[in-house]
mmCIF file of C-alpha atoms in Angstrom:
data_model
loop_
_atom_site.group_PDB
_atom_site.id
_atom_site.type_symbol
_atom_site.label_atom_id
_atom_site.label_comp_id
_atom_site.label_asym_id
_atom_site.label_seq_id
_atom_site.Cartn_x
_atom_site.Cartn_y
_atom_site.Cartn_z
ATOM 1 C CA UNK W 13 96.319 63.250 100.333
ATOM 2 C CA UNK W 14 98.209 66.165 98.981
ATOM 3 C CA UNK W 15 95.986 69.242 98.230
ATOM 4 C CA UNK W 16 96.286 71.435 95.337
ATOM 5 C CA UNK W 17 96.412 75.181 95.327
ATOM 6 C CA UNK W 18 93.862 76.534 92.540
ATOM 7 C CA UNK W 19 96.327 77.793 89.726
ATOM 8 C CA UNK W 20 98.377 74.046 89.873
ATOM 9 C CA UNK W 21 94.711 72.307 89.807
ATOM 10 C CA UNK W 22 93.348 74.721 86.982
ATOM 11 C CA UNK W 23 96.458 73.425 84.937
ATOM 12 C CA UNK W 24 95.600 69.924 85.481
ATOM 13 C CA UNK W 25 92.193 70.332 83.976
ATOM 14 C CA UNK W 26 93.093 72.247 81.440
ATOM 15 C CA UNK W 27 96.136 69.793 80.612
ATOM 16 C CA UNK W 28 93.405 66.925 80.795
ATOM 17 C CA UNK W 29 90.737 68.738 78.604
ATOM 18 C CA UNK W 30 93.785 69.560 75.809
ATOM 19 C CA UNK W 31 94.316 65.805 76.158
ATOM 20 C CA UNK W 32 90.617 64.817 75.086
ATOM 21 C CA UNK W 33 90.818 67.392 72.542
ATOM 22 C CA UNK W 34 93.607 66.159 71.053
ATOM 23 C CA UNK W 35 92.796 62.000 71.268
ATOM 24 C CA UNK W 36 88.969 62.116 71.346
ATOM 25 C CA UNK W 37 86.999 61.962 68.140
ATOM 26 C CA UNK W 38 84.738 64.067 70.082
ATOM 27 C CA UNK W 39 86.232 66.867 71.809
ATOM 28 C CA UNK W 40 84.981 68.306 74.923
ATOM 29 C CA UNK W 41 82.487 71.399 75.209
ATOM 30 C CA UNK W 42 82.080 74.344 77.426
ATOM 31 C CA UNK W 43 79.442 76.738 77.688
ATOM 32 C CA UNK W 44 80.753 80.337 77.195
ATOM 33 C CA UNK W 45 79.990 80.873 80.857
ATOM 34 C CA UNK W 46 82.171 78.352 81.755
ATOM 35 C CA UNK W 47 84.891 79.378 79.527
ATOM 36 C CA UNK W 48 84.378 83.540 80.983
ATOM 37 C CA UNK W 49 84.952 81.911 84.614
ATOM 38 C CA UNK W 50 87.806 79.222 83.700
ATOM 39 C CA UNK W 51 89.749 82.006 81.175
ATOM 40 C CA UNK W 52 89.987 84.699 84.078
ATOM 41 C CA UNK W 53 92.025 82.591 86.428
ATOM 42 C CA UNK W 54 94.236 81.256 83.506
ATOM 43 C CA UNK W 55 94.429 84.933 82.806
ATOM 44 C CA UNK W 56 95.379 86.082 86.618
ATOM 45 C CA UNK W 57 97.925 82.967 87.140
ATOM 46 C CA UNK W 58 99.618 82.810 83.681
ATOM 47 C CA UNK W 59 98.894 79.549 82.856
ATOM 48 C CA UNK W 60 99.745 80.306 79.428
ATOM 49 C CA UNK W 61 98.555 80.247 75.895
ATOM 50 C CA UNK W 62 96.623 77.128 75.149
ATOM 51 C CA UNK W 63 94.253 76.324 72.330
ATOM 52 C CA UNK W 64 90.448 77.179 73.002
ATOM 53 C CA UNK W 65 87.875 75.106 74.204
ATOM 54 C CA UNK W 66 85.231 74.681 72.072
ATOM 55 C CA UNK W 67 81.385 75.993 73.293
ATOM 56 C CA UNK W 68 78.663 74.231 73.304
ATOM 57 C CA UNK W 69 76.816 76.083 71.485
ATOM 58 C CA UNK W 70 79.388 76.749 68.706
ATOM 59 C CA UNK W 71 78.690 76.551 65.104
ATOM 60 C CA UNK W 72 78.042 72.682 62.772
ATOM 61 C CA UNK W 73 82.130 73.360 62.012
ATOM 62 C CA UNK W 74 83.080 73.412 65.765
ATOM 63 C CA UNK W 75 84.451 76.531 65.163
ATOM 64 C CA UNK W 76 87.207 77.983 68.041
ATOM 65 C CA UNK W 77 85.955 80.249 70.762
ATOM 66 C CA UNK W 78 89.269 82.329 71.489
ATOM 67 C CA UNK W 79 90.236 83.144 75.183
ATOM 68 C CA UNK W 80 89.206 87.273 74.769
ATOM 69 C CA UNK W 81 92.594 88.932 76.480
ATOM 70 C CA UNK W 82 91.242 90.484 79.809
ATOM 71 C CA UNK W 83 93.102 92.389 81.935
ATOM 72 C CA UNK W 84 93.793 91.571 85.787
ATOM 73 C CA UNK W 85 91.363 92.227 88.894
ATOM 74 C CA UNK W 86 92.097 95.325 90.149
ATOM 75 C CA UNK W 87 93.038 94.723 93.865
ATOM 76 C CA UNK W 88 90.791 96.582 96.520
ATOM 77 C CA UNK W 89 92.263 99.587 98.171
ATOM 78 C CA UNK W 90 91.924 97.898 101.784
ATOM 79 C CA UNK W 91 94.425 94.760 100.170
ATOM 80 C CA UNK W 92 96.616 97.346 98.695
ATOM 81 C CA UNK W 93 96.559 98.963 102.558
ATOM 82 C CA UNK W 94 97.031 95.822 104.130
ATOM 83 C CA UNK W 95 99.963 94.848 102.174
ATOM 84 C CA UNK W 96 102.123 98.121 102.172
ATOM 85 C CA UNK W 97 101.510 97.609 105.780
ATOM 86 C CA UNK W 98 102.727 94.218 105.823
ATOM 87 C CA UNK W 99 106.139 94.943 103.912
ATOM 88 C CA UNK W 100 106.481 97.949 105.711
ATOM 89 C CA UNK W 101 106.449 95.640 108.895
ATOM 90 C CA UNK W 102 109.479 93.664 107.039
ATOM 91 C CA UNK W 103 111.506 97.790 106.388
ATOM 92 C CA UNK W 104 111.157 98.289 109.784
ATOM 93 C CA UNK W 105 112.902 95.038 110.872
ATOM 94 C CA UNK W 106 115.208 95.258 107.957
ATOM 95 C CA UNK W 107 118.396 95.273 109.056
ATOM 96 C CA UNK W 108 120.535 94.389 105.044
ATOM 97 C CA UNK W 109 122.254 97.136 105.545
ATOM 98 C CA UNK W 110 123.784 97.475 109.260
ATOM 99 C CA UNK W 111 125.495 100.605 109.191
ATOM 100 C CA UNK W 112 122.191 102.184 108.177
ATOM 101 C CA UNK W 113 120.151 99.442 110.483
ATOM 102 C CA UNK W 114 122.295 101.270 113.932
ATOM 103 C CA UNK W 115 122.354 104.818 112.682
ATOM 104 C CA UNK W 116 118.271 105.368 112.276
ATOM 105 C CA UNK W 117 116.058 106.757 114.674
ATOM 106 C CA UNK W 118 113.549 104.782 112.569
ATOM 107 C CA UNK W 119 112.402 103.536 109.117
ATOM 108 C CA UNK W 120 110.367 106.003 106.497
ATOM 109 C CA UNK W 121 108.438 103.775 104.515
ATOM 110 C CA UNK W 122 105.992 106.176 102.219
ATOM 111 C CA UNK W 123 103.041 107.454 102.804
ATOM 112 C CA UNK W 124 99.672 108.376 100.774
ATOM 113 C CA UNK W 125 97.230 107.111 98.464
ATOM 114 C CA UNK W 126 97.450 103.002 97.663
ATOM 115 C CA UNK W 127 95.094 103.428 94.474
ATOM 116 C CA UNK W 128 97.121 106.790 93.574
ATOM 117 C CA UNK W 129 97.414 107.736 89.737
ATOM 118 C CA UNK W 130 100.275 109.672 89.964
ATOM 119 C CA UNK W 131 104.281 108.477 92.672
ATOM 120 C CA UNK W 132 106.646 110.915 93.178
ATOM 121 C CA UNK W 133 109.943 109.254 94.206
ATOM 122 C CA UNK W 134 112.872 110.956 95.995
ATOM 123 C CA UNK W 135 116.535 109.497 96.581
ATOM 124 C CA UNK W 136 116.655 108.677 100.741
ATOM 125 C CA UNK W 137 115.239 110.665 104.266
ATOM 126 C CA UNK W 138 116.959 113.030 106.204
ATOM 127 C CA UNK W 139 116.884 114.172 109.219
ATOM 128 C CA UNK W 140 113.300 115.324 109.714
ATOM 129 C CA UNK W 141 112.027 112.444 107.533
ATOM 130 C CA UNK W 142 114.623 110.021 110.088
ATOM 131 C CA UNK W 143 112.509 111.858 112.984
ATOM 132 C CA UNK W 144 108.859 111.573 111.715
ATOM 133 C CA UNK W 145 109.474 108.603 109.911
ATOM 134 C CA UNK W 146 107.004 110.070 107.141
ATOM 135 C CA UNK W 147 109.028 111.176 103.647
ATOM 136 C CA UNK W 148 109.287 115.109 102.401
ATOM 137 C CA UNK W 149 108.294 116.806 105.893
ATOM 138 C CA UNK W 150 111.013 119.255 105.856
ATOM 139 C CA UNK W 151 112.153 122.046 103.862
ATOM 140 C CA UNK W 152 112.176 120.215 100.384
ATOM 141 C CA UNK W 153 108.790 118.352 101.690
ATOM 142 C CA UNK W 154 106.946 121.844 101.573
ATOM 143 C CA UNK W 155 108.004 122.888 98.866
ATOM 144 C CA UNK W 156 106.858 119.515 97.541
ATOM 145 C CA UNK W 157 103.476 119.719 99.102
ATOM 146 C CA UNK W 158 102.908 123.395 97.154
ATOM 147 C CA UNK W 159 103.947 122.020 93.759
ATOM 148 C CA UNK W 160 101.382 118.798 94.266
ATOM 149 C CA UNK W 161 98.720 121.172 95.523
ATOM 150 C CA UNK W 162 99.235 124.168 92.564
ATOM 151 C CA UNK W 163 99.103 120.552 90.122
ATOM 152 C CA UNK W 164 95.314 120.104 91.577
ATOM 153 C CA UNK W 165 95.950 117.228 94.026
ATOM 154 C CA UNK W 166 95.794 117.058 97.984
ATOM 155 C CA UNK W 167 99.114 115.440 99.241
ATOM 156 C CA UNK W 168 96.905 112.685 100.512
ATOM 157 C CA UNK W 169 95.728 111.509 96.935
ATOM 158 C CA UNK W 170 98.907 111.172 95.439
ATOM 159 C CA UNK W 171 102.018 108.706 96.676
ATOM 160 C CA UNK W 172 105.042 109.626 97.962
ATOM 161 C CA UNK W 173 108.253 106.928 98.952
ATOM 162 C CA UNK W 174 111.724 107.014 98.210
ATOM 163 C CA UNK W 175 114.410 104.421 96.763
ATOM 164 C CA UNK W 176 116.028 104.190 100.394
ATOM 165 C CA UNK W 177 113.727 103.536 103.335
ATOM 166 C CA UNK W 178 116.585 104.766 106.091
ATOM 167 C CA UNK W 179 118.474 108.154 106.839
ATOM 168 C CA UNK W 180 121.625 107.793 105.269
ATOM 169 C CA UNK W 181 124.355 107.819 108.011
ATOM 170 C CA UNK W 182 126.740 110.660 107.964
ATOM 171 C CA UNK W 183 129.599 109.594 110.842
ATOM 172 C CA UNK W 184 131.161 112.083 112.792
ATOM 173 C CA UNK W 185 129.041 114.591 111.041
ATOM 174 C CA UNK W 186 126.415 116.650 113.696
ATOM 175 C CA UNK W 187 124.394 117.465 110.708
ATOM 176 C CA UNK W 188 123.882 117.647 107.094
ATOM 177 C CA UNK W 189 123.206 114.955 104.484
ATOM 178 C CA UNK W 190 125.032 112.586 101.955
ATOM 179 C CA UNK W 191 123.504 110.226 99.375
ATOM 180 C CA UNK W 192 123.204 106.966 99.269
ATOM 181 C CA UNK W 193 125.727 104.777 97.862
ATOM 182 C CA UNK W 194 124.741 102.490 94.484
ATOM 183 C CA UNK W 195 125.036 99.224 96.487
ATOM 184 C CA UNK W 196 122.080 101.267 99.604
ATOM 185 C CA UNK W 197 120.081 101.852 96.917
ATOM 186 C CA UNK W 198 120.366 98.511 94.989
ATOM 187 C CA UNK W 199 119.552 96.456 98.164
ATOM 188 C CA UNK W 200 116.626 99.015 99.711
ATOM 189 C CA UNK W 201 115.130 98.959 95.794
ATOM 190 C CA UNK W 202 113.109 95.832 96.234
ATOM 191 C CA UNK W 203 111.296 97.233 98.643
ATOM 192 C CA UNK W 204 110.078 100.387 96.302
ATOM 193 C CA UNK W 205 109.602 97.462 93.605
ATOM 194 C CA UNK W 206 106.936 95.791 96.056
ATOM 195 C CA UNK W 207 105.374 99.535 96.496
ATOM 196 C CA UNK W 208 105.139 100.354 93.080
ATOM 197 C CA UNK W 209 103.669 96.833 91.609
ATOM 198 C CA UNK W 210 100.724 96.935 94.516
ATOM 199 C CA UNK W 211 100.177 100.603 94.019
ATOM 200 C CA UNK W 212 100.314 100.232 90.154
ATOM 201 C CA UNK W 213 100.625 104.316 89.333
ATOM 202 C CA UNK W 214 99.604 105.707 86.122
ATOM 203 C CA UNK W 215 103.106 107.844 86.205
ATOM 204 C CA UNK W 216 105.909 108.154 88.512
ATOM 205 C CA UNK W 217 107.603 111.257 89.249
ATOM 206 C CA UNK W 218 111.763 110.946 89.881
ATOM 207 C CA UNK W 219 113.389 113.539 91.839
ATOM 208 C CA UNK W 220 116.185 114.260 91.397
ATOM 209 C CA UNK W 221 118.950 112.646 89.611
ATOM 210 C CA UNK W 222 120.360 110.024 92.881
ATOM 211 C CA UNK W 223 115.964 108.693 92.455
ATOM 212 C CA UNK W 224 116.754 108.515 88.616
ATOM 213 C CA UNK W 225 119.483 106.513 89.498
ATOM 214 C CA UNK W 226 117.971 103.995 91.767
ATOM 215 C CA UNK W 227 115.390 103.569 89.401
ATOM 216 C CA UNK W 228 116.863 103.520 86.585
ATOM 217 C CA UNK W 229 120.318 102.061 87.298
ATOM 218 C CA UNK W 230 122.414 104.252 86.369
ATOM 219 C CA UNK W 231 124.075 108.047 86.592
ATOM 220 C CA UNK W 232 122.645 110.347 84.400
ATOM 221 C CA UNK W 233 123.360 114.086 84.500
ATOM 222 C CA UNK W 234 119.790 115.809 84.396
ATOM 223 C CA UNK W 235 120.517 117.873 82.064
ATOM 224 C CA UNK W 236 119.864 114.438 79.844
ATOM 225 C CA UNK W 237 117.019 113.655 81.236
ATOM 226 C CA UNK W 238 115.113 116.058 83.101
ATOM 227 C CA UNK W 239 111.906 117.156 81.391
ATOM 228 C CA UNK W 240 111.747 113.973 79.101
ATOM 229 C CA UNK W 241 109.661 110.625 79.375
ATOM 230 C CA UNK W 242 111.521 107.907 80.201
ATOM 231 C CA UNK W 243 110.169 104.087 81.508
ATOM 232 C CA UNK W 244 110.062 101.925 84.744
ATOM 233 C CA UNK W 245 108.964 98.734 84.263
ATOM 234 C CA UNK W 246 106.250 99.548 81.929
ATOM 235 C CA UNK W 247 105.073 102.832 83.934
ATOM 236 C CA UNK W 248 105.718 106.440 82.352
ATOM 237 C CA UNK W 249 108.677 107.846 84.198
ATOM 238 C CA UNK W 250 108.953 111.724 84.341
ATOM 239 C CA UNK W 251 112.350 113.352 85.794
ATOM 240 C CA UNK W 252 112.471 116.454 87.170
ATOM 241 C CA UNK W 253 114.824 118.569 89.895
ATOM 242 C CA UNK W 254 114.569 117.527 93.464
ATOM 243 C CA UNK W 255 112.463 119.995 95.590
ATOM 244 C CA UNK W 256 115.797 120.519 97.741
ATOM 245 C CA UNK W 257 117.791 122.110 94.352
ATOM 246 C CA UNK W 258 115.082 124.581 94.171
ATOM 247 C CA UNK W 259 115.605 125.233 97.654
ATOM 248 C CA UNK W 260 119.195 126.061 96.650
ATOM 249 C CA UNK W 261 118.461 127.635 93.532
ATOM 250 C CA UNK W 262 115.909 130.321 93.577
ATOM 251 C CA UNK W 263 116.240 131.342 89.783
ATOM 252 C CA UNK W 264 112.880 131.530 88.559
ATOM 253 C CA UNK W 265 113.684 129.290 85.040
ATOM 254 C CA UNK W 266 114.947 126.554 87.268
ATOM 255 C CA UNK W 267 111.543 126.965 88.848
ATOM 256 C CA UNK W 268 109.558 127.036 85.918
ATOM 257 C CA UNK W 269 111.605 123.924 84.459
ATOM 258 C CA UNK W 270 109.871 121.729 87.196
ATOM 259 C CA UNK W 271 106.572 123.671 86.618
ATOM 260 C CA UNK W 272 106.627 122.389 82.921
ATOM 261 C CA UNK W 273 107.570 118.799 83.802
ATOM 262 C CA UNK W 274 104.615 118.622 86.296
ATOM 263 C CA UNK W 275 102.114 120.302 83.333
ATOM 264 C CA UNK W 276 103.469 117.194 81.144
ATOM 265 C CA UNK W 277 102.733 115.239 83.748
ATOM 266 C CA UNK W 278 98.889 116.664 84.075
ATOM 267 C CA UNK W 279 98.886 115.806 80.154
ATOM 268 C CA UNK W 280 99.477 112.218 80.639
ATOM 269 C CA UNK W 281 96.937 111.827 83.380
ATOM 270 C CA UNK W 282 94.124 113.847 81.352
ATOM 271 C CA UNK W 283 93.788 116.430 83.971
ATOM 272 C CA UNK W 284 92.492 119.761 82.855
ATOM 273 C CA UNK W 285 95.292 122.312 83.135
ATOM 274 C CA UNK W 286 93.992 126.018 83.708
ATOM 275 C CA UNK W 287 94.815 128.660 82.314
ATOM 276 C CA UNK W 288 95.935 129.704 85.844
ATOM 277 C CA UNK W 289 98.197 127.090 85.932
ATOM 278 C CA UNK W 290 99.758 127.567 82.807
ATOM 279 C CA UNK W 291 101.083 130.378 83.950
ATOM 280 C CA UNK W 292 101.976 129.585 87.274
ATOM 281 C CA UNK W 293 105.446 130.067 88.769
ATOM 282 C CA UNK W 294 106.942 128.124 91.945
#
């Protein structure tokens, strides 16, 4: 006898209770316990809008008891660990895109907090990423570090991946980086989709304008963008410089440009923003 998984044999009985609803001249009751613990499931699996069942102790009329709209289970921290870790095992085997798959000393997956509030997303690793297989270690990684730290948060609290999970390759080249192409980035991508839905960040910082374009889906010059709210998939989606163009670019108002994205950033997670911050220069 076949089994049923519990969302395809919660439809059945609700399908069968709609049915005695509809045909019965006395339609079925549910306590509003009953309906609490048979509405969150419906609610989790998206079995879909159906009309009520009416409670027990309802008024003469038989008046409807509407599903309340409650919002999903938050997923433990340890699950949210355990399942970065298990697609991370499927980037490390990942082998989509060979040219990348032979040139890597190894995967960089992310690295940080599951439940973290706040993602900052950068464009690919390079070659000290490529060596620790950990994202932002090197130059532009410091520099990252400092700005997360001046915003009030350890680098540990907040989450930090990019949009392509291997060192680009750069043939014939002894050093130095290159981007990655549209079609890296569009195959790597579901990857960061996985990360993102599990780690379910209140905003998500893009660096730079190859991340706002892997995100995104398109190439905008940041100039457009940078500085200004934008969306990803529901979640607030600031866009500022990479850490790397500072590096490059020491004027002090390119500086302070990123410092005022990351205060607007503060804003929209309700952190207090001193008055030592407000003031603060990279």
């Amino acid at each position: 006898m076949r089994v049923m998984q519990f969302p395809q044999a919660l439809e059945t009985v609700l399908e069968t209770l709609e049915r005695m609803r509809s045909e019965s001249a006395h339609p079925p009751c549910a306590s509003r316990p009953a309906l609490e613990i048979l509405n969150r499931p419906a609610a989790l699996t998206g079995a879909g809008s159906r009309s009520p069942i009416v409670a027990e102790d309802s008024p003469p009329a038989r008046e409807s008891l509407p599903f309340p709209a409650l919002a999903p289970l938050a997923q433990p921290s340890h699950d949210k660990a355990n399942t970065l870790a298990s697609i991370n095992e499927r980037v490390c085997a990942c082998v989509k895109c060979p040219h990348l798959a032979n040139s890597r000393t190894q995967t960089v997956f992310g690295v940080g907090n599951p439940d973290a509030d706040l993602m900052f997303v950068g464009e690919a690793p390079g070659a000290d990423e490529d060596a620790q297989g950990e994202p932002f270690v090197g130059k532009a990684g410091q520099l990252l570090t400092r700005i997360i730290k001046a915003m009030g948060f350890a680098r540990e609290e907040v989450y930090i991946a990019n949009v392509l999970k291997c060192r680009p390759d750069t043939p014939g080249a002894a050093y130095g980086n290159r981007p990655p192409t549209p079609r890296e980035m569009d195959t790597c991508k579901p990857y960061l989709m996985e990360q993102i839905d599990i780690i379910q960040p209140k905003v998500i910082v893009a660096l730079g304008a190859t991340a706002v374009e892997g995100l995104l889906g398109s190439r905008i010059p940041m100039h457009q963008v940078r500085g200004r709210w934008n969306e990803f998939n529901g979640t607030p989606l600031m866009v500022t410089y990479h850490p790397a163009y500072l590096l490059r670019n020491q004027s002090p108002s390119e500086k302070r440009k990123v410092w005022e994205d990351m205060m607007q950033v503060l804003e929209r997670l309700e952190k207090p923003i001193s008055e030592k911050q407000r003031n603060y220069f990279l």
